Amino acid sequence: DQTSVLVYGAAALGDVTQEIADASLAQAIAAGINHFDTAASYGDAEERMGSTMERVRDQVFLATKSTQRRAEAAWRELNRSLELLHTDHIDLWQVHAVCDLPELDTVFAPGGAIEAFVRAKDEGIVSWIGITGHTERAPIVHAEALRRHDFDSVLTPVNYHLYPADD
């Protein structure tokens, strides 16, 4: 199966009622969206998605992210995400918001988060691992990340409005 061209970004579910979340997710599914992207740092989003994901898990591509930079903390967060999302596996788990080289160094240091990501993939808990970032420096950081690890996915910003205007 392929993922839909449209991806449901669940950040907005972080501070809505369960009723609103359920209606929003149902509308997305009815429209044919089968790729759902969330993050542990998106407030209550994973919790709000749990009951829907439990019902449709075998029909959707589920991605979540971690902002934890140490392996033990990332592993704990993954297990919490699995519980909240009512699933035993994640399709894509992403090291989230890596925006500068010192932060990338922390992810790749001994005991760094990358160890949890590789372990989760090796154990079959996640199918793919990725990295994300937000600032104008992220593309440079992500290029370096790809030199250090063969990530399956890179979500990097390329947006004119991120860059300062020339004076």
mmCIF file of N, CA, C and O in Angstrom, residues 69 95-101 103-104 108 130-151 153-158:
data_model
loop_
_atom_site.group_PDB
_atom_site.id
_atom_site.type_symbol
_atom_site.label_atom_id
_atom_site.label_comp_id
_atom_site.label_asym_id
_atom_site.label_seq_id
_atom_site.Cartn_x
_atom_site.Cartn_y
_atom_site.Cartn_z
ATOM 1 N N ARG A 69 16.781 13.832 23.284
ATOM 2 C CA ARG A 69 18.125 13.765 22.691
ATOM 3 C C ARG A 69 18.992 12.656 23.280
ATOM 4 O O ARG A 69 20.049 12.361 22.754
ATOM 5 N N VAL A 95 13.471 11.762 14.611
ATOM 6 C CA VAL A 95 14.190 12.626 15.541
ATOM 7 C C VAL A 95 13.729 14.036 15.184
ATOM 8 O O VAL A 95 13.999 14.526 14.084
ATOM 9 N N HIS A 96 13.007 14.670 16.094
ATOM 10 C CA HIS A 96 12.283 15.894 15.757
ATOM 11 C C HIS A 96 13.038 17.162 16.122
ATOM 12 O O HIS A 96 13.682 17.246 17.163
ATOM 13 N N ALA A 97 12.951 18.139 15.223
ATOM 14 C CA ALA A 97 13.416 19.509 15.475
ATOM 15 C C ALA A 97 14.922 19.597 15.722
ATOM 16 O O ALA A 97 15.367 20.265 16.642
ATOM 17 N N VAL A 98 15.693 18.930 14.873
ATOM 18 C CA VAL A 98 17.153 19.035 14.941
ATOM 19 C C VAL A 98 17.548 20.158 13.987
ATOM 20 O O VAL A 98 17.494 19.994 12.768
ATOM 21 N N CYS A 99 17.925 21.295 14.562
ATOM 22 C CA CYS A 99 18.066 22.513 13.768
ATOM 23 C C CYS A 99 19.464 23.115 13.750
ATOM 24 O O CYS A 99 19.694 24.103 13.054
ATOM 25 N N ASP A 100 20.391 22.555 14.522
ATOM 26 C CA ASP A 100 21.761 23.072 14.470
ATOM 27 C C ASP A 100 22.743 21.933 14.720
ATOM 28 O O ASP A 100 22.370 20.859 15.199
ATOM 29 N N LEU A 101 23.991 22.160 14.366
ATOM 30 C CA LEU A 101 24.996 21.100 14.459
ATOM 31 C C LEU A 101 25.285 20.656 15.890
ATOM 32 O O LEU A 101 25.445 19.453 16.124
ATOM 33 N N GLU A 103 23.186 20.398 18.288
ATOM 34 C CA GLU A 103 22.076 19.507 18.628
ATOM 35 C C GLU A 103 22.229 18.159 17.919
ATOM 36 O O GLU A 103 21.984 17.108 18.500
ATOM 37 N N LEU A 104 22.650 18.200 16.673
ATOM 38 C CA LEU A 104 22.911 16.955 15.937
ATOM 39 C C LEU A 104 24.013 16.165 16.638
ATOM 40 O O LEU A 104 23.915 14.934 16.768
ATOM 41 N N PHE A 108 23.883 12.235 18.185
ATOM 42 C CA PHE A 108 24.819 11.193 17.772
ATOM 43 C C PHE A 108 25.920 10.890 18.782
ATOM 44 O O PHE A 108 26.742 10.011 18.552
ATOM 45 N N GLY A 130 13.501 8.714 10.720
ATOM 46 C CA GLY A 130 13.750 9.958 10.009
ATOM 47 C C GLY A 130 14.234 11.045 10.936
ATOM 48 O O GLY A 130 14.410 10.847 12.145
ATOM 49 N N ILE A 131 14.421 12.207 10.358
ATOM 50 C CA ILE A 131 14.872 13.382 11.093
ATOM 51 C C ILE A 131 14.109 14.592 10.546
ATOM 52 O O ILE A 131 13.783 14.625 9.362
ATOM 53 N N THR A 132 13.808 15.554 11.427
ATOM 54 C CA THR A 132 13.105 16.763 11.015
ATOM 55 C C THR A 132 13.794 17.991 11.585
ATOM 56 O O THR A 132 14.588 17.898 12.525
ATOM 57 N N GLY A 133 13.470 19.136 11.037
ATOM 58 C CA GLY A 133 13.976 20.412 11.541
ATOM 59 C C GLY A 133 13.149 21.553 10.999
ATOM 60 O O GLY A 133 12.329 21.359 10.101
ATOM 61 N N HIS A 134 13.379 22.753 11.523
ATOM 62 C CA HIS A 134 12.507 23.868 11.175
ATOM 63 C C HIS A 134 13.195 25.134 10.682
ATOM 64 O O HIS A 134 12.580 25.904 9.983
ATOM 65 N N THR A 135 14.407 25.381 11.049
ATOM 66 C CA THR A 135 15.024 26.683 10.763
ATOM 67 C C THR A 135 15.728 26.692 9.409
ATOM 68 O O THR A 135 15.874 25.666 8.751
ATOM 69 N N GLU A 136 16.208 27.865 9.040
ATOM 70 C CA GLU A 136 16.932 27.988 7.772
ATOM 71 C C GLU A 136 18.246 27.203 7.784
ATOM 72 O O GLU A 136 18.787 26.893 6.737
ATOM 73 N N ARG A 137 18.746 26.846 8.957
ATOM 74 C CA ARG A 137 19.974 26.043 9.057
ATOM 75 C C ARG A 137 19.687 24.548 8.903
ATOM 76 O O ARG A 137 20.596 23.759 8.674
ATOM 77 N N ALA A 138 18.446 24.140 9.060
ATOM 78 C CA ALA A 138 18.107 22.711 9.053
ATOM 79 C C ALA A 138 18.591 21.970 7.808
ATOM 80 O O ALA A 138 19.109 20.856 7.936
ATOM 81 N N PRO A 139 18.470 22.512 6.593
ATOM 82 C CA PRO A 139 18.955 21.741 5.445
ATOM 83 C C PRO A 139 20.443 21.386 5.536
ATOM 84 O O PRO A 139 20.838 20.270 5.181
ATOM 85 N N ILE A 140 21.249 22.296 6.049
ATOM 86 C CA ILE A 140 22.683 22.022 6.219
ATOM 87 C C ILE A 140 22.882 20.947 7.285
ATOM 88 O O ILE A 140 23.672 20.015 7.127
ATOM 89 N N VAL A 141 22.141 21.069 8.378
ATOM 90 C CA VAL A 141 22.224 20.099 9.475
ATOM 91 C C VAL A 141 21.773 18.723 8.985
ATOM 92 O O VAL A 141 22.403 17.706 9.285
ATOM 93 N N HIS A 142 20.709 18.684 8.208
ATOM 94 C CA HIS A 142 20.188 17.406 7.720
ATOM 95 C C HIS A 142 21.111 16.758 6.703
ATOM 96 O O HIS A 142 21.221 15.534 6.662
ATOM 97 N N ALA A 143 21.795 17.551 5.904
ATOM 98 C CA ALA A 143 22.789 16.989 4.993
ATOM 99 C C ALA A 143 23.903 16.307 5.795
ATOM 100 O O ALA A 143 24.347 15.201 5.451
ATOM 101 N N GLU A 144 24.327 16.942 6.880
ATOM 102 C CA GLU A 144 25.334 16.324 7.759
ATOM 103 C C GLU A 144 24.763 15.078 8.427
ATOM 104 O O GLU A 144 25.459 14.063 8.566
ATOM 105 N N ALA A 145 23.507 15.130 8.847
ATOM 106 C CA ALA A 145 22.870 13.959 9.461
ATOM 107 C C ALA A 145 22.893 12.771 8.504
ATOM 108 O O ALA A 145 23.149 11.634 8.924
ATOM 109 N N LEU A 146 22.660 13.021 7.231
ATOM 110 C CA LEU A 146 22.673 11.943 6.234
ATOM 111 C C LEU A 146 24.078 11.385 6.007
ATOM 112 O O LEU A 146 24.225 10.233 5.595
ATOM 113 N N ARG A 147 25.094 12.173 6.270
ATOM 114 C CA ARG A 147 26.474 11.647 6.208
ATOM 115 C C ARG A 147 26.740 10.704 7.379
ATOM 116 O O ARG A 147 27.520 9.764 7.278
ATOM 117 N N ARG A 148 26.056 10.950 8.507
ATOM 118 C CA ARG A 148 26.285 10.158 9.716
ATOM 119 C C ARG A 148 25.399 8.914 9.802
ATOM 120 O O ARG A 148 25.751 7.948 10.470
ATOM 121 N N HIS A 149 24.222 8.965 9.162
ATOM 122 C CA HIS A 149 23.286 7.843 9.262
ATOM 123 C C HIS A 149 22.421 7.799 8.002
ATOM 124 O O HIS A 149 22.046 8.838 7.465
ATOM 125 N N ASP A 150 22.064 6.612 7.588
ATOM 126 C CA ASP A 150 21.216 6.422 6.414
ATOM 127 C C ASP A 150 19.738 6.525 6.809
ATOM 128 O O ASP A 150 19.030 5.528 6.893
ATOM 129 N N PHE A 151 19.290 7.755 7.080
ATOM 130 C CA PHE A 151 17.897 7.982 7.451
ATOM 131 C C PHE A 151 16.984 7.583 6.295
ATOM 132 O O PHE A 151 17.316 7.769 5.129
ATOM 133 N N SER A 153 13.972 8.962 6.002
ATOM 134 C CA SER A 153 13.154 10.134 5.726
ATOM 135 C C SER A 153 13.810 11.368 6.314
ATOM 136 O O SER A 153 14.370 11.320 7.409
ATOM 137 N N VAL A 154 13.738 12.468 5.574
ATOM 138 C CA VAL A 154 14.227 13.756 6.053
ATOM 139 C C VAL A 154 13.154 14.788 5.758
ATOM 140 O O VAL A 154 12.755 14.975 4.614
ATOM 141 N N LEU A 155 12.651 15.423 6.817
ATOM 142 C CA LEU A 155 11.666 16.491 6.667
ATOM 143 C C LEU A 155 12.392 17.789 6.977
ATOM 144 O O LEU A 155 12.709 18.090 8.130
ATOM 145 N N THR A 156 12.703 18.541 5.926
ATOM 146 C CA THR A 156 13.506 19.744 6.084
ATOM 147 C C THR A 156 12.780 20.926 5.451
ATOM 148 O O THR A 156 12.092 20.757 4.444
ATOM 149 N N PRO A 157 12.891 22.103 6.038
ATOM 150 C CA PRO A 157 12.172 23.248 5.479
ATOM 151 C C PRO A 157 12.939 23.893 4.330
ATOM 152 O O PRO A 157 14.145 24.081 4.408
ATOM 153 N N VAL A 158 12.226 24.177 3.297
ATOM 154 C CA VAL A 158 12.751 25.015 2.230
ATOM 155 C C VAL A 158 11.624 26.002 1.949
ATOM 156 O O VAL A 158 10.687 25.701 1.224
#
